[in-house]
């Protein structure tokens, strides 16, 4: 039996307990929970087959009461001695995509980001389009190319046409970018024609991941009118290996910045509207270039879920929806390089070199923390990705 060591100040203390899927030495992937520098094998520790599955989906599908009960059992378990075969050092395990992604939708919930992109893509028009403050704008992404942190990203090729060019050409993107976001993982969905009320969020959404929505700006700028992003986004979306439970985020809840002008329509009005005080850090080749604050987002996770289902669309276990790029009002709070370098015109210095968009071999790492119930910070792990040549 082992008492799990949790270093003082660890972002993976007992107030966090994020879930992931891991394997050791080529064994079958299974569900674990992160505690300090250890991964606890839940099938071995709790004796339940649902955790021997290669994804979190079967457990998530069991629903809210089970999420609460299992979290209580894990809390008791790790407070005492855990059977030795159930404990592995994080450095000894391989981490996998933690859930099978059902549908993937990406929103656009930061007013600062939407305004900045509006100014960059449509310099002669109002930055925000007329619908933006009435509904959480989103598009349907590609679930099949969601990958776990650590997966390399091959530079996409496609059609690009600069405004100064007469005709499009085909080739590798020369404006490859990131978008720092949070992703929300649906644990239990609803059948068709059963919209999820905005106040039912916590009974349906299991947890939160970090998400990097890799974006080829040159491909995107040419293709997106009038139906929105497609190949400029669908080549890869990276998520963190740890899913932080919504149940771990009570201490991180903060009021939304305010939606008074205009008031949202009734189906988007929460009895007590809230966002999350999550601070992200963006590192480019090991150097911090940005600290996007999630707490300033205009639309809440609950509003996005309610909006996604209000038309009668079904939702299901493993659905993933992204917040959209998180950007604050300051330059060093911008969550995409398009904004950070203002369309490439104001480069940033990364390890002594002037940079605007990603070069082959570049690596981007997103990390994040939030206030935990224990008074410290809880961590979301990281989402890491390196760019390989086309
Ligand atoms: Ca995005």
mmCIF file of N, CA and C and ligand atoms in Angstrom, residues 104 106-107 139 179 181 213 215 233 324-325, ligand 1:
data_model
loop_
_atom_site.group_PDB
_atom_site.id
_atom_site.type_symbol
_atom_site.label_atom_id
_atom_site.label_comp_id
_atom_site.label_asym_id
_atom_site.label_seq_id
_atom_site.Cartn_x
_atom_site.Cartn_y
_atom_site.Cartn_z
ATOM 1 N N UNK A 104 -18.131 18.029 -32.473
ATOM 2 C CA UNK A 104 -17.271 19.136 -32.032
ATOM 3 C C UNK A 104 -17.795 20.443 -32.617
ATOM 4 N N UNK A 106 -17.272 24.750 -32.246
ATOM 5 C CA UNK A 106 -16.410 25.790 -31.681
ATOM 6 C C UNK A 106 -17.147 27.119 -31.709
ATOM 7 N N UNK A 107 -17.156 27.784 -30.545
ATOM 8 C CA UNK A 107 -17.828 29.076 -30.426
ATOM 9 C C UNK A 107 -16.829 30.225 -30.586
ATOM 10 N N UNK A 139 -19.477 27.415 -35.063
ATOM 11 C CA UNK A 139 -19.509 26.615 -36.291
ATOM 12 C C UNK A 139 -19.242 25.166 -35.907
ATOM 13 N N UNK A 179 -5.142 29.034 -31.495
ATOM 14 C CA UNK A 179 -6.178 29.716 -30.733
ATOM 15 C C UNK A 179 -6.241 29.051 -29.365
ATOM 16 N N UNK A 181 -7.968 28.161 -26.079
ATOM 17 C CA UNK A 181 -9.381 28.061 -25.695
ATOM 18 C C UNK A 181 -9.553 27.070 -24.551
ATOM 19 N N UNK A 213 -7.025 25.417 -31.015
ATOM 20 C CA UNK A 213 -7.687 25.350 -32.317
ATOM 21 C C UNK A 213 -6.715 25.895 -33.368
ATOM 22 N N UNK A 215 -5.086 27.069 -36.594
ATOM 23 C CA UNK A 215 -5.816 27.812 -37.623
ATOM 24 C C UNK A 215 -4.874 28.298 -38.712
ATOM 25 N N UNK A 233 -9.322 25.078 -40.420
ATOM 26 C CA UNK A 233 -9.366 24.652 -39.020
ATOM 27 C C UNK A 233 -9.350 23.128 -38.864
ATOM 28 N N UNK A 324 -14.039 29.272 -28.071
ATOM 29 C CA UNK A 324 -13.492 30.304 -28.947
ATOM 30 C C UNK A 324 -12.251 30.888 -28.293
ATOM 31 N N UNK A 325 -11.439 31.536 -29.127
ATOM 32 C CA UNK A 325 -10.195 32.127 -28.636
ATOM 33 C C UNK A 325 -10.451 33.031 -27.442
HETATM 34 CA CA1 LIG B 1 -11.557 28.760 -32.455
#
